[in-house]
mmCIF file of C-alpha atoms and ligand atoms in Angstrom:
data_model
loop_
_atom_site.group_PDB
_atom_site.id
_atom_site.type_symbol
_atom_site.label_atom_id
_atom_site.label_comp_id
_atom_site.label_asym_id
_atom_site.label_seq_id
_atom_site.Cartn_x
_atom_site.Cartn_y
_atom_site.Cartn_z
ATOM 1 C CA MET A 1 0.993 22.401 -16.009
ATOM 2 C CA SER A 2 1.526 20.187 -13.028
ATOM 3 C CA SER A 3 -1.134 17.966 -11.547
ATOM 4 C CA MET A 4 -1.257 16.812 -7.958
ATOM 5 C CA LEU A 5 -1.892 13.131 -7.479
ATOM 6 C CA PRO A 6 -4.087 12.593 -4.442
ATOM 7 C CA VAL A 7 -1.364 10.549 -2.740
ATOM 8 C CA ALA A 8 -2.791 11.151 0.704
ATOM 9 C CA ASP A 9 -6.099 9.679 -0.447
ATOM 10 C CA ILE A 10 -4.593 6.294 -1.260
ATOM 11 C CA ARG A 11 -5.565 3.917 1.500
ATOM 12 C CA LYS A 12 -6.543 0.326 1.773
ATOM 13 C CA ASP A 13 -8.459 -1.574 4.400
ATOM 14 C CA TYR A 14 -6.854 -4.915 5.255
ATOM 15 C CA LYS A 15 -9.184 -7.793 5.894
ATOM 16 C CA LEU A 16 -7.735 -11.048 4.568
ATOM 17 C CA LYS A 17 -6.374 -12.743 7.691
ATOM 18 C CA GLU A 18 -5.616 -12.589 11.408
ATOM 19 C CA LEU A 19 -2.575 -13.342 13.534
ATOM 20 C CA SER A 20 -3.232 -14.638 17.018
ATOM 21 C CA GLU A 21 -1.152 -15.632 20.043
ATOM 22 C CA SER A 22 -3.216 -18.799 20.313
ATOM 23 C CA THR A 23 -2.205 -20.129 16.917
ATOM 24 C CA ILE A 24 1.245 -18.590 16.424
ATOM 25 C CA SER A 25 4.256 -20.898 16.546
ATOM 26 C CA ASP A 26 6.568 -20.992 19.610
ATOM 27 C CA ASP A 27 9.575 -20.041 17.543
ATOM 28 C CA PRO A 28 9.796 -17.475 14.784
ATOM 29 C CA ILE A 29 11.555 -19.676 12.242
ATOM 30 C CA SER A 30 8.625 -22.113 12.266
ATOM 31 C CA GLN A 31 6.269 -19.158 12.004
ATOM 32 C CA PHE A 32 8.322 -17.828 9.085
ATOM 33 C CA ASP A 33 8.103 -21.295 7.498
ATOM 34 C CA LEU A 34 4.308 -21.113 7.626
ATOM 35 C CA TRP A 35 4.160 -17.650 6.130
ATOM 36 C CA TRP A 36 6.876 -18.405 3.576
ATOM 37 C CA ASN A 37 4.975 -21.459 2.320
ATOM 38 C CA GLU A 38 1.758 -19.464 2.095
ATOM 39 C CA ALA A 39 3.620 -16.716 0.246
ATOM 40 C CA LEU A 40 5.087 -19.288 -2.168
ATOM 41 C CA SER A 41 1.718 -20.822 -2.899
ATOM 42 C CA SER A 42 0.186 -17.363 -3.380
ATOM 43 C CA GLN A 43 2.350 -16.905 -6.508
ATOM 44 C CA ILE A 44 3.761 -13.631 -5.199
ATOM 45 C CA ASP A 45 6.108 -12.059 -7.713
ATOM 46 C CA GLU A 46 9.701 -11.997 -6.384
ATOM 47 C CA VAL A 47 8.555 -13.474 -3.101
ATOM 48 C CA ASN A 48 12.188 -13.620 -1.935
ATOM 49 C CA ALA A 49 12.866 -9.906 -2.501
ATOM 50 C CA MET A 50 13.524 -8.210 0.830
ATOM 51 C CA THR A 51 14.758 -4.838 1.992
ATOM 52 C CA LEU A 52 18.153 -5.038 3.668
ATOM 53 C CA ALA A 53 18.825 -2.124 6.026
ATOM 54 C CA THR A 54 22.351 -1.430 7.237
ATOM 55 C CA VAL A 55 24.077 1.380 9.101
ATOM 56 C CA SER A 56 27.460 2.851 8.200
ATOM 57 C CA GLY A 57 30.312 3.130 10.651
ATOM 58 C CA ASP A 58 29.436 6.787 11.211
ATOM 59 C CA GLY A 59 25.762 6.056 11.849
ATOM 60 C CA TYR A 60 24.086 6.735 8.506
ATOM 61 C CA PRO A 61 21.289 4.322 7.573
ATOM 62 C CA ASP A 62 21.073 2.736 4.152
ATOM 63 C CA ALA A 63 18.678 0.245 2.550
ATOM 64 C CA ARG A 64 18.216 -1.692 -0.664
ATOM 65 C CA ILE A 65 16.515 -4.811 -1.985
ATOM 66 C CA VAL A 66 18.384 -8.133 -2.056
ATOM 67 C CA LEU A 67 17.143 -11.683 -2.608
ATOM 68 C CA LEU A 68 16.724 -14.242 0.154
ATOM 69 C CA LYS A 69 18.656 -17.352 -0.885
ATOM 70 C CA GLY A 70 17.998 -19.621 2.062
ATOM 71 C CA TYR A 71 17.015 -19.714 5.716
ATOM 72 C CA ASP A 72 17.080 -22.099 8.644
ATOM 73 C CA VAL A 73 17.424 -21.928 12.423
ATOM 74 C CA ASN A 74 20.834 -20.295 11.987
ATOM 75 C CA GLY A 75 19.589 -17.365 9.977
ATOM 76 C CA PHE A 76 18.665 -15.778 6.667
ATOM 77 C CA LEU A 77 21.058 -15.760 3.698
ATOM 78 C CA PHE A 78 21.735 -13.351 0.883
ATOM 79 C CA PHE A 79 24.655 -12.953 -1.513
ATOM 80 C CA THR A 80 26.432 -9.864 -2.687
ATOM 81 C CA ASN A 81 29.716 -8.094 -3.302
ATOM 82 C CA TYR A 82 31.717 -7.716 -0.072
ATOM 83 C CA ASP A 83 33.306 -4.501 -1.432
ATOM 84 C CA SER A 84 29.917 -2.871 -2.146
ATOM 85 C CA ALA A 85 28.461 -0.081 -0.018
ATOM 86 C CA LYS A 86 26.479 -2.641 2.004
ATOM 87 C CA GLY A 87 29.595 -4.785 2.364
ATOM 88 C CA LYS A 88 31.525 -1.847 3.811
ATOM 89 C CA GLU A 89 28.645 -0.932 6.103
ATOM 90 C CA LEU A 90 28.380 -4.497 7.376
ATOM 91 C CA GLU A 91 32.142 -4.608 7.902
ATOM 92 C CA ALA A 92 31.966 -1.482 10.070
ATOM 93 C CA ASN A 93 28.685 -2.380 11.753
ATOM 94 C CA PRO A 94 27.708 -6.061 11.443
ATOM 95 C CA GLN A 95 24.010 -5.611 12.278
ATOM 96 C CA ALA A 96 21.113 -5.571 9.841
ATOM 97 C CA THR A 97 17.363 -5.618 9.432
ATOM 98 C CA LEU A 98 15.536 -7.479 6.692
ATOM 99 C CA VAL A 99 11.981 -6.531 5.721
ATOM 100 C CA PHE A 100 9.580 -8.532 3.572
ATOM 101 C CA PHE A 101 6.348 -6.998 2.305
ATOM 102 C CA TRP A 102 3.977 -9.590 0.880
ATOM 103 C CA LYS A 103 1.207 -7.251 -0.123
ATOM 104 C CA GLU A 104 -0.981 -9.966 -1.658
ATOM 105 C CA LEU A 105 -1.271 -11.445 1.861
ATOM 106 C CA GLU A 106 -1.276 -8.056 3.653
ATOM 107 C CA ARG A 107 1.806 -9.155 5.556
ATOM 108 C CA GLN A 108 5.148 -7.726 6.622
ATOM 109 C CA VAL A 109 8.010 -9.564 8.354
ATOM 110 C CA ARG A 110 10.958 -7.781 10.028
ATOM 111 C CA ILE A 111 14.091 -9.673 11.004
ATOM 112 C CA SER A 112 16.920 -8.003 12.948
ATOM 113 C CA GLY A 113 20.189 -9.252 14.277
ATOM 114 C CA PRO A 114 23.921 -9.633 13.901
ATOM 115 C CA VAL A 115 25.345 -10.463 10.494
ATOM 116 C CA GLU A 116 28.252 -12.700 9.572
ATOM 117 C CA ARG A 117 29.768 -13.867 6.319
ATOM 118 C CA THR A 118 28.765 -17.332 5.139
ATOM 119 C CA SER A 119 31.529 -19.939 4.969
ATOM 120 C CA ALA A 120 33.680 -20.045 1.830
ATOM 121 C CA LYS A 121 32.021 -23.343 0.951
ATOM 122 C CA GLU A 122 28.506 -21.908 1.198
ATOM 123 C CA SER A 123 29.540 -18.982 -0.985
ATOM 124 C CA ASP A 124 31.287 -21.275 -3.504
ATOM 125 C CA ASP A 125 28.310 -23.610 -3.708
ATOM 126 C CA TYR A 126 25.871 -20.796 -4.333
ATOM 127 C CA PHE A 127 28.199 -18.954 -6.745
ATOM 128 C CA HIS A 128 28.581 -22.079 -8.869
ATOM 129 C CA SER A 129 24.838 -22.771 -8.842
ATOM 130 C CA ARG A 130 24.262 -19.485 -10.699
ATOM 131 C CA PRO A 131 24.069 -19.266 -14.502
ATOM 132 C CA LEU A 132 27.530 -18.789 -16.050
ATOM 133 C CA LYS A 133 26.651 -15.305 -17.285
ATOM 134 C CA SER A 134 25.692 -14.283 -13.756
ATOM 135 C CA GLN A 135 28.988 -15.623 -12.454
ATOM 136 C CA ILE A 136 30.833 -13.521 -15.047
ATOM 137 C CA GLY A 137 28.612 -10.558 -14.223
ATOM 138 C CA ALA A 138 29.464 -10.817 -10.531
ATOM 139 C CA ILE A 139 33.179 -10.796 -11.296
ATOM 140 C CA ALA A 140 32.866 -8.016 -13.863
ATOM 141 C CA SER A 141 30.955 -5.533 -11.717
ATOM 142 C CA PRO A 142 32.788 -3.465 -9.098
ATOM 143 C CA GLN A 143 29.454 -3.074 -7.294
ATOM 144 C CA SER A 144 28.719 0.391 -5.868
ATOM 145 C CA GLN A 145 31.815 2.006 -7.418
ATOM 146 C CA VAL A 146 31.586 4.879 -9.904
ATOM 147 C CA ILE A 147 32.178 3.709 -13.477
ATOM 148 C CA HIS A 148 32.653 5.940 -16.503
ATOM 149 C CA ASP A 149 29.959 4.327 -18.643
ATOM 150 C CA ARG A 150 28.286 1.002 -19.477
ATOM 151 C CA GLU A 151 31.137 0.166 -21.842
ATOM 152 C CA VAL A 152 33.347 -0.400 -18.822
ATOM 153 C CA LEU A 153 31.104 -3.338 -17.861
ATOM 154 C CA ASN A 154 30.700 -4.635 -21.416
ATOM 155 C CA ASN A 155 34.468 -4.643 -21.937
ATOM 156 C CA GLN A 156 35.043 -6.407 -18.662
ATOM 157 C CA VAL A 157 32.426 -9.064 -19.515
ATOM 158 C CA ASP A 158 34.022 -9.612 -22.959
ATOM 159 C CA LYS A 159 37.450 -9.968 -21.391
ATOM 160 C CA LEU A 160 36.290 -12.426 -18.733
ATOM 161 C CA SER A 161 34.160 -14.423 -21.187
ATOM 162 C CA ALA A 162 37.240 -14.917 -23.382
ATOM 163 C CA GLN A 163 39.391 -15.737 -20.356
ATOM 164 C CA TYR A 164 36.980 -18.410 -19.098
ATOM 165 C CA ALA A 165 35.827 -19.789 -22.472
ATOM 166 C CA GLY A 166 35.813 -23.565 -22.103
ATOM 167 C CA ALA A 167 36.805 -23.411 -18.434
ATOM 168 C CA LYS A 168 35.242 -26.143 -16.290
ATOM 169 C CA LEU A 169 34.820 -23.870 -13.302
ATOM 170 C CA ILE A 170 34.917 -20.112 -12.881
ATOM 171 C CA PRO A 171 36.561 -19.392 -9.525
ATOM 172 C CA ARG A 172 34.461 -17.340 -7.125
ATOM 173 C CA PRO A 173 36.175 -13.999 -6.579
ATOM 174 C CA ALA A 174 37.145 -13.327 -2.958
ATOM 175 C CA HIS A 175 35.068 -10.125 -2.951
ATOM 176 C CA TRP A 176 31.804 -11.961 -3.627
ATOM 177 C CA GLY A 177 29.872 -14.154 -1.190
ATOM 178 C CA GLY A 178 27.094 -14.530 1.289
ATOM 179 C CA TYR A 179 25.927 -13.066 4.556
ATOM 180 C CA ARG A 180 23.788 -14.636 7.240
ATOM 181 C CA VAL A 181 21.511 -12.505 9.413
ATOM 182 C CA ARG A 182 21.035 -14.296 12.745
ATOM 183 C CA PRO A 183 17.670 -13.171 14.076
ATOM 184 C CA ARG A 184 17.683 -11.512 17.478
ATOM 185 C CA SER A 185 14.110 -10.370 16.919
ATOM 186 C CA MET A 186 11.434 -11.119 14.335
ATOM 187 C CA GLU A 187 8.155 -9.303 13.920
ATOM 188 C CA PHE A 188 5.124 -10.612 12.046
ATOM 189 C CA TRP A 189 2.593 -8.020 10.895
ATOM 190 C CA GLN A 190 -0.823 -8.862 9.564
ATOM 191 C CA GLY A 191 -2.984 -6.086 8.200
ATOM 192 C CA ARG A 192 -6.427 -5.796 9.852
ATOM 193 C CA PRO A 193 -9.418 -3.523 9.331
ATOM 194 C CA SER A 194 -9.436 0.104 10.510
ATOM 195 C CA ARG A 195 -5.672 0.218 11.086
ATOM 196 C CA LEU A 196 -5.963 -2.198 14.041
ATOM 197 C CA HIS A 197 -3.355 -4.531 12.660
ATOM 198 C CA ASP A 198 -1.915 -7.599 14.383
ATOM 199 C CA ARG A 199 1.786 -7.353 15.334
ATOM 200 C CA ILE A 200 3.558 -10.149 17.123
ATOM 201 C CA VAL A 201 7.239 -9.867 17.919
ATOM 202 C CA TYR A 202 9.694 -12.551 19.061
ATOM 203 C CA HIS A 203 12.819 -11.561 21.024
ATOM 204 C CA ARG A 204 15.549 -14.072 21.631
ATOM 205 C CA GLN A 205 16.127 -14.582 25.373
ATOM 206 C CA LYS A 206 19.641 -13.508 26.328
ATOM 207 C CA ASP A 207 20.362 -16.424 28.616
ATOM 208 C CA ASN A 208 18.731 -19.084 26.456
ATOM 209 C CA ALA A 209 19.425 -18.578 22.790
ATOM 210 C CA SER A 210 16.815 -21.102 21.680
ATOM 211 C CA ALA A 211 13.986 -19.591 23.758
ATOM 212 C CA TRP A 212 11.926 -16.659 22.584
ATOM 213 C CA VAL A 213 9.789 -14.078 24.352
ATOM 214 C CA ILE A 214 6.607 -13.415 22.393
ATOM 215 C CA GLU A 215 4.779 -10.099 22.692
ATOM 216 C CA ARG A 216 1.977 -8.283 20.946
ATOM 217 C CA LEU A 217 2.653 -4.706 19.884
ATOM 218 C CA ALA A 218 0.119 -1.997 19.288
ATOM 219 C CA PRO A 219 -0.270 -1.281 15.617
HETATM 220 C C1 LIG B 301 14.539 -7.285 -6.982
HETATM 221 C C2 LIG B 301 15.986 -6.956 -6.686
HETATM 222 C C3 LIG B 301 16.827 -7.957 -6.255
HETATM 223 C C4 LIG B 301 18.166 -7.681 -5.952
HETATM 224 N N1 LIG B 301 18.950 -8.685 -5.459
HETATM 225 C C5 LIG B 301 20.227 -8.395 -5.092
HETATM 226 C C6 LIG B 301 21.029 -9.393 -4.442
HETATM 227 O O1 LIG B 301 20.590 -10.514 -4.148
HETATM 228 N N2 LIG B 301 22.313 -9.065 -4.152
HETATM 229 C C7 LIG B 301 22.831 -7.831 -4.428
HETATM 230 O O2 LIG B 301 24.008 -7.601 -4.152
HETATM 231 N N3 LIG B 301 22.086 -6.862 -4.991
HETATM 232 C C8 LIG B 301 20.794 -7.118 -5.327
HETATM 233 N N4 LIG B 301 20.021 -6.129 -5.885
HETATM 234 C C9 LIG B 301 20.621 -4.799 -6.142
HETATM 235 C C10 LIG B 301 20.649 -3.992 -4.831
HETATM 236 O O3 LIG B 301 19.357 -3.480 -4.557
HETATM 237 C C11 LIG B 301 21.672 -2.845 -4.868
HETATM 238 O O4 LIG B 301 21.427 -2.015 -5.980
HETATM 239 C C12 LIG B 301 23.097 -3.348 -4.957
HETATM 240 O O5 LIG B 301 23.299 -4.515 -4.167
HETATM 241 C C13 LIG B 301 24.069 -2.263 -4.477
HETATM 242 O O6 LIG B 301 23.744 -1.891 -3.166
HETATM 243 P P1 LIG B 301 24.764 -1.105 -2.224
HETATM 244 O O7 LIG B 301 25.415 -0.041 -3.064
HETATM 245 O O8 LIG B 301 23.928 -0.557 -1.132
HETATM 246 O O9 LIG B 301 25.781 -2.103 -1.723
HETATM 247 C C14 LIG B 301 18.674 -6.371 -6.161
HETATM 248 C C15 LIG B 301 17.809 -5.355 -6.574
HETATM 249 C C16 LIG B 301 16.481 -5.641 -6.820
HETATM 250 C C17 LIG B 301 15.563 -4.515 -7.227
#
């Protein structure tokens, strides 16, 4: 016997906070800083988990979660396998959107813009900051490729662990590294009562890359 969950009946009224033009920062990175620090101090689980949306060369959208590993005025960083599905999509179409949902604060942030690979040094530094087993794991996994079974991974990990036993440094494989999303637009969404949410979007001005146009969008 099947039972229907009343999915359509699930709804929540948002009432925690407001977002106003009068208090918002002039630039979206400073605004992100404010929200990021509030998210950090709110003990949100996996606060740095974000949806990364990409589009393939032939126009098909794709999305998955990755972890934010840093941000500054130049953009937002994540690390992955360059040969993965997302790596191929970004090669063909170097544009992406990142989405954070911090439900404990009733907030969403969307960040869109061109994507570029991080420098080899940035990728090396982050790769070597990871636990050794994660470094081995990154080398062992042909991310997004079909594998016969889990043994394929286990065998590869055993082989690499033996190969690098006692090694001072495990070299970062060329197929693994970072990407930087340079924001062209950033939208901050704050849930409000009765579906009348606050949405403020920043668009980078074409002729002045450090100036932003700020607009309110209807929810
Ligand atoms: C919480 C969470 C964090 C993740 N972090 C990363 C990450 O930082 N980098 C990454 O390559 N994959 C990460 N993944 C796995 C991706 O969601 C995805 O399965 C993988 O990157 C392959 O995606 P693709 O086939 O679209 O390239 C994470 C998944 C979850 C659920």
